[in-house]
XYZ file of C-alpha atoms in Angstrom:
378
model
C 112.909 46.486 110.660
C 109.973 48.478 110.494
C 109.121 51.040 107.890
C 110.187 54.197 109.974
C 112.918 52.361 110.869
C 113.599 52.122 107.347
C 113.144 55.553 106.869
C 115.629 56.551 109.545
C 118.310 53.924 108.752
C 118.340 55.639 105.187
C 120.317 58.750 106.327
C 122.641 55.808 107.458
C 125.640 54.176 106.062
C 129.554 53.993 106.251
C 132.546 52.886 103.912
C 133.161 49.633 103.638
C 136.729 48.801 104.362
C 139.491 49.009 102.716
C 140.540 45.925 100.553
C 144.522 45.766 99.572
C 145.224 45.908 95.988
C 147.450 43.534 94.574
C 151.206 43.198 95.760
C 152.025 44.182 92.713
C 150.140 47.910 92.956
C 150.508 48.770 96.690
C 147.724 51.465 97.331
C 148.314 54.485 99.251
C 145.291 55.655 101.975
C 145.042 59.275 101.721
C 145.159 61.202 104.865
C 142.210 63.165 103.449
C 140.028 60.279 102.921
C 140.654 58.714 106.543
C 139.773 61.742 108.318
C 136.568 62.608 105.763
C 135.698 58.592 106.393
C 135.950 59.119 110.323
C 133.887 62.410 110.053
C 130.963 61.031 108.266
C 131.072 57.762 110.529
C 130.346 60.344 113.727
C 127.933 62.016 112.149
C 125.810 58.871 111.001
C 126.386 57.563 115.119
C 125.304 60.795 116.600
C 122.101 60.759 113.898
C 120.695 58.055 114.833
C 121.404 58.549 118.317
C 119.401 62.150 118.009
C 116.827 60.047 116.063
C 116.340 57.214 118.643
C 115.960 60.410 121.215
C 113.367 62.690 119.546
C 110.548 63.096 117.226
C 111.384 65.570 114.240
C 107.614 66.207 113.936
C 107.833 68.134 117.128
C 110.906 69.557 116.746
C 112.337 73.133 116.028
C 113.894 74.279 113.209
C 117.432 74.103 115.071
C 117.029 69.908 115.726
C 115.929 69.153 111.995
C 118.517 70.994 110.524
C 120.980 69.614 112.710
C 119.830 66.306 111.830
C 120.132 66.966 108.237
C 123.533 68.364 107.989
C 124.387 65.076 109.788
C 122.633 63.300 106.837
C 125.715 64.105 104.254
C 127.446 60.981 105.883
C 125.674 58.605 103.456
C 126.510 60.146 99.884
C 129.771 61.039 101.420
C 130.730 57.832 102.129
C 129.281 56.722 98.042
C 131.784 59.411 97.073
C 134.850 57.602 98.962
C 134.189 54.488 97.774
C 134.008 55.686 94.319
C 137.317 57.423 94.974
C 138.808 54.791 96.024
C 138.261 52.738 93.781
C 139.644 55.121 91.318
C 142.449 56.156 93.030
C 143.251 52.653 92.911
C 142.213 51.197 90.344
C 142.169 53.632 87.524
C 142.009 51.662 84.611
C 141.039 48.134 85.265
C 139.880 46.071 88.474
C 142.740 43.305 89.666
C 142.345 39.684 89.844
C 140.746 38.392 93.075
C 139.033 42.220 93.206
C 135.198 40.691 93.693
C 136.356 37.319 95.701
C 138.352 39.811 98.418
C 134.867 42.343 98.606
C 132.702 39.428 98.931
C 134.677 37.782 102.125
C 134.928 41.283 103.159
C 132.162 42.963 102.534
C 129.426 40.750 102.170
C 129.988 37.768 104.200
C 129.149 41.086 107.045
C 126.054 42.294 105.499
C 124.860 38.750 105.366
C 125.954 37.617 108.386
C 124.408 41.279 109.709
C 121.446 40.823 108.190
C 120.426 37.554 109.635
C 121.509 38.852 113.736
C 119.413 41.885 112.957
C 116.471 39.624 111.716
C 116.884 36.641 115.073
C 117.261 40.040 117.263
C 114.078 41.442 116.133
C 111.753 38.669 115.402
C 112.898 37.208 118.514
C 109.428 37.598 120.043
C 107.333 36.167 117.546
C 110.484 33.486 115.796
C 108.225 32.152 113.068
C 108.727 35.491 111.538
C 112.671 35.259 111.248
C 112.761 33.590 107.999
C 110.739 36.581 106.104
C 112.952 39.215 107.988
C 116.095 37.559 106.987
C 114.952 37.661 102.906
C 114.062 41.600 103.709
C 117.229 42.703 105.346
C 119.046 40.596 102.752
C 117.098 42.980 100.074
C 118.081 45.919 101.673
C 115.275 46.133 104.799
C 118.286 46.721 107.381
C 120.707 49.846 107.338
C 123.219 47.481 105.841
C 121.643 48.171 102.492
C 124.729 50.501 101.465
C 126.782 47.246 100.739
C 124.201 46.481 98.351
C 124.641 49.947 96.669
C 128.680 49.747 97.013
C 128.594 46.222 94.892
C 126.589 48.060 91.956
C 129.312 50.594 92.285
C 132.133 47.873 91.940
C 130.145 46.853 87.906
C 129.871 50.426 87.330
C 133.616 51.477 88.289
C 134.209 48.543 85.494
C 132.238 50.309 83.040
C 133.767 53.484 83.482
C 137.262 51.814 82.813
C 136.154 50.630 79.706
C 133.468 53.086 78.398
C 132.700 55.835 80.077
C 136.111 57.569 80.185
C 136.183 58.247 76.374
C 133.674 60.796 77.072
C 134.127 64.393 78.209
C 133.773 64.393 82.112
C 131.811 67.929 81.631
C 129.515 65.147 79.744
C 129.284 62.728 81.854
C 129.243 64.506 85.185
C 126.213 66.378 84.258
C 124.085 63.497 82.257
C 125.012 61.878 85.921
C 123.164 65.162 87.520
C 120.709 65.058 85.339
C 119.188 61.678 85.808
C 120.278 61.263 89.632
C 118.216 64.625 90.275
C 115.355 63.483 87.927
C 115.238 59.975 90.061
C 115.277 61.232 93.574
C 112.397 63.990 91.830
C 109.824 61.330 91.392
C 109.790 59.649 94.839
C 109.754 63.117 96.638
C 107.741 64.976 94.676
C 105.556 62.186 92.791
C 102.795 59.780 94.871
C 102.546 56.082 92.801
C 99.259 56.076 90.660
C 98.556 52.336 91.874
C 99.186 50.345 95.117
C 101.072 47.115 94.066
C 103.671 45.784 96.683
C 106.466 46.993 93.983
C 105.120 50.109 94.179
C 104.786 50.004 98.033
C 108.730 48.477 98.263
C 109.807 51.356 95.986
C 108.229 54.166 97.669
C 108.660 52.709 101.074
C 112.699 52.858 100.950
C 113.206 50.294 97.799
C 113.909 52.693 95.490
C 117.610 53.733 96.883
C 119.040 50.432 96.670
C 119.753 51.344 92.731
C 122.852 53.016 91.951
C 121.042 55.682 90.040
C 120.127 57.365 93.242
C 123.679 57.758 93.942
C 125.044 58.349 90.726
C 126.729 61.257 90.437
C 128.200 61.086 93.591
C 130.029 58.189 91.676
C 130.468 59.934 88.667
C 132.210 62.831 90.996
C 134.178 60.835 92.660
C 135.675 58.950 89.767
C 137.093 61.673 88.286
C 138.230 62.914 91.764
C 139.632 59.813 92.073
C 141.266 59.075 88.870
C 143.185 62.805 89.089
C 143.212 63.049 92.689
C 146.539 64.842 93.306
C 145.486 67.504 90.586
C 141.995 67.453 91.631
C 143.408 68.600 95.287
C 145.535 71.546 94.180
C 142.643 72.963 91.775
C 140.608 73.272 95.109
C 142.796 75.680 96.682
C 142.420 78.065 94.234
C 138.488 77.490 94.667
C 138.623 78.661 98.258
C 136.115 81.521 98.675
C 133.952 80.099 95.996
C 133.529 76.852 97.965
C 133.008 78.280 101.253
C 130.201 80.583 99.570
C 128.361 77.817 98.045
C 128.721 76.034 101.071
C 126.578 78.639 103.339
C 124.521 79.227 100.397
C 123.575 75.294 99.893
C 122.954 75.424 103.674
C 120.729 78.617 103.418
C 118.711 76.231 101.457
C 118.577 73.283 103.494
C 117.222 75.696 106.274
C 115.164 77.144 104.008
C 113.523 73.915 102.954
C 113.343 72.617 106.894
C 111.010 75.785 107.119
C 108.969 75.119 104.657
C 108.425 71.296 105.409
C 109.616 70.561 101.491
C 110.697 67.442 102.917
C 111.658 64.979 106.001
C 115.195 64.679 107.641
C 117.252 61.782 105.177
C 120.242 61.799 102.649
C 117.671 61.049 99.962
C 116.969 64.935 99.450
C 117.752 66.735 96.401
C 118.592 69.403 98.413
C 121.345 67.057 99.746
C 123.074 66.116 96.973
C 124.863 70.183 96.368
C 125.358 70.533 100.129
C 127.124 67.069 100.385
C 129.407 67.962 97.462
C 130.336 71.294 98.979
C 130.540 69.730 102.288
C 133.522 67.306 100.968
C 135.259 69.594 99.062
C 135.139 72.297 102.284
C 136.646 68.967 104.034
C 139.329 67.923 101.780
C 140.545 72.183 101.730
C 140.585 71.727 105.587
C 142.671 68.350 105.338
C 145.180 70.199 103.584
C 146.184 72.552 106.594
C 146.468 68.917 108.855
C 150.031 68.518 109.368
C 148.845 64.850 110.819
C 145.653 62.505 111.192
C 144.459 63.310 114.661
C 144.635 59.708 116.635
C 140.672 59.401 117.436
C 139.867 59.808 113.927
C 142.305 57.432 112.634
C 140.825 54.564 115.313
C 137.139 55.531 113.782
C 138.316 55.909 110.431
C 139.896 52.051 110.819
C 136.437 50.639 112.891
C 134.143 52.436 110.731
C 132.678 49.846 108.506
C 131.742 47.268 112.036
C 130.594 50.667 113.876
C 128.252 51.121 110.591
C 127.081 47.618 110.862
C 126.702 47.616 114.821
C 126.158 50.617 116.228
C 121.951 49.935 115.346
C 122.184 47.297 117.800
C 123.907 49.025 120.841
C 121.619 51.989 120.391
C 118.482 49.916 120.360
C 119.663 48.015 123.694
C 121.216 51.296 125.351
C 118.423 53.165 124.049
C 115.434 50.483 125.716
C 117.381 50.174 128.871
C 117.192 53.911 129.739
C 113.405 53.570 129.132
C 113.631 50.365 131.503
C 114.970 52.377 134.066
C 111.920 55.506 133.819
C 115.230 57.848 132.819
C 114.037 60.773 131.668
C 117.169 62.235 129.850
C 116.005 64.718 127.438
C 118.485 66.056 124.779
C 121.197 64.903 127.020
C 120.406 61.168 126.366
C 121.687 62.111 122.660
C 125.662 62.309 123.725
C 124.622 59.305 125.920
C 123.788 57.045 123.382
C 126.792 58.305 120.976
C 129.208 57.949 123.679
C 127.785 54.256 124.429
C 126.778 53.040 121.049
C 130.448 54.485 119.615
C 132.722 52.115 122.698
C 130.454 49.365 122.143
C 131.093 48.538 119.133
C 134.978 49.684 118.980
C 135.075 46.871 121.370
C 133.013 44.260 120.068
C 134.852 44.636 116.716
C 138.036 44.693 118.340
C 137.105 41.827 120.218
C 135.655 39.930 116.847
C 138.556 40.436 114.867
C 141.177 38.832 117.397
C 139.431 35.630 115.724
C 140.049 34.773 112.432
C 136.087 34.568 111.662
C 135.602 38.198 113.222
C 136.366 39.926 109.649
C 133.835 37.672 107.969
C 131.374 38.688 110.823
C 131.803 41.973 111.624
C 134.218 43.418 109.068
C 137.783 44.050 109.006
C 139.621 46.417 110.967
C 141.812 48.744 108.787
C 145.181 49.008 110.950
C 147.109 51.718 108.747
C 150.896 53.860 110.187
C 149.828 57.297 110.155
C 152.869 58.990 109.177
C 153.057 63.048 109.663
C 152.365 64.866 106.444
C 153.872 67.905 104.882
C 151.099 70.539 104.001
C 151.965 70.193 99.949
C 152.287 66.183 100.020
C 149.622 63.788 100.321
C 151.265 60.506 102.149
C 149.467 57.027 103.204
C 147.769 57.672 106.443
């Protein structure tokens, strides 16, 4: 993958899925978080299908903000995963915990990461072996698994450490240094040329946790308290809904002014993601039941995150094959296309007992109908 390609697969990423607790602690999957999950998987599939269509350098105002609302899929998906994980897991990580994520989670990415490499150096092969070490190091828009297994040591921490401390604390030391970190690669140009400077500046440098850290931090306590964290939002209504326009107003703002380029890697991103979520989980609330099409995504999401690159490159080169000249309207195209695609190819995968350790697993879940005031596995 090529550096813009890097660049564009950053605004990209998905959940990884869900891994059972023990027997012994049956989990519950909130109805909030599979609809929020399913959400941010559409908008990552219909962002890269706008970005495979157009060039944001010649582009209005409307496109690039459009584009970068989309971009709160990534750091919303870092704040389920942290959520999850404890929601789940509130005080200590299970036996088995790492063994399950690795068959799970990583045999994927690696697995992934080598197709992606054999599909793209298939013209020139004796290149394979050096794109297979740079998608394993996060070259390919799988990187996120790298992120979410930094996430698993630092969930581990928090159990043991971090919890002792006021969350006021914590929560804004995590503000603090994840603003201060995204700061120096936007605003900041290296002082030498090395290739670690290059890698860093080039995409490296949000394979670290810290650039997602206090959507971890958030979500942790979220997690932790989730049932009391839910009923304190509704009496934040108004509040969030202002902040929400308001963090907008300056994503606009900062489209007009060319502060920076369309990617989840924006300061500006981090306060409308967090609004974003929290104007989610208020609309959850009023869902009396999952609505089917988002429980299917919500269940595919993690193989559509690791496949849907692949159908939109093919889809995307055939319509050029053919001298289509689509405009805007080869956007839904390539969402429509990329999205089936890979529902079936998972589907497909995963009727094989390899599939899971290929593709990922698919998260089949009973949606049960909710009542407004109880949260219920979905």
């Amino acid at each position: 993958m090529n550096k813009n390609d890097r660049d564009l697969a950053l605004a990209s990423s998905t959940s990884v899925p869900n891994v059972e607790p023990s027997p012994k602690k049956k989990r519950k999957v909130l109805n909030e978080i599979t609809i929020i999950r399913a959400l941010a998987c559409l908008s990552i599939v219909m962002l890269h299908s706008t970005t495979f269509t157009v060039n944001y350098a010649q582009e209005g105002i409307l496109v690039t903000t459009l584009a970068t609302i989309l971009c709160f899929g990534t750091p919303t998906f870092v704040f389920i995963s942290g959520l999850i994980l404890a929601y789940s897991y509130p005080n200590n990580l299970p036996k088995g915990f790492y063994w399950k994520r690795i068959k799970l989670i990583l045999f994927p990415f690696i697995f992934m990461a080598i197709f992606y490499a054999v599909f793209s150096g298939r013209a020139v092969p004796e290149q394979i072996p050096s794109l297979i070490w740079n998608n394993l190091t996060g070259g390919y828009h799988g990187w996120f698994v790298l992120v979410i297994f930094q996430f698993y040591v630092l969930h581990h921490l928090f159990t043991k450490f971090f919890y002792k401390l006021p969350a006021a604390l914590v929560l804004s030391a995590s503000l603090i240094i994840n603003v201060a970190y995204l700061s120096i690669f936007n605003f900041i140009q290296p002082t030498s040329h090395t290739p670690f400077t290059s890698y860093l500046w080039s995409g490296g440098y949000y394979i670290p946790f810290v650039a997602w850290l206090f959507y971890f931090s958030l979500s942790y306590y979220c997690g932790k308290n989730f049932m009391t964290f839910v009923e304190s939002l509704k009496r934040f209504k108004a509040l969030i809904f202002f902040f929400l326009i308001v963090s907008l107003g300056v994503l606009i703002y900062n489209n007009v002014n060319e502060y920076f380029a369309v990617g989840s890697k924006r300061i500006d991103i981090i306060f409308f993601t967090v609004m974003m979520i929290l104007f989610l989980l208020l609309v959850c609330q009023s869902l009396k039941k999952t609505p089917k099409i988002l429980t299917i995504v919500s269940q595919y999401s993690f193989g559509i995150y690791l496949a849907h690159w692949f159908y939109l490159t093919i889809i995307r080169d055939f319509i050029a094959s053919q001298g289509w000249e689509l405009g805007y309207m080869q956007i839904p195209l390539l969402f429509i296309s990329a999205l089936i695609s890979c529902i079936i190819t998972i589907n497909i995968l995963n009727r094989f007992p390899f599939g899971k350790y290929m593709i990922g697993k698919v998260n089949r879940k009973k949606q049960i109908p909710v009542k407004k005031e109880t949260v219920v596995t979905g």
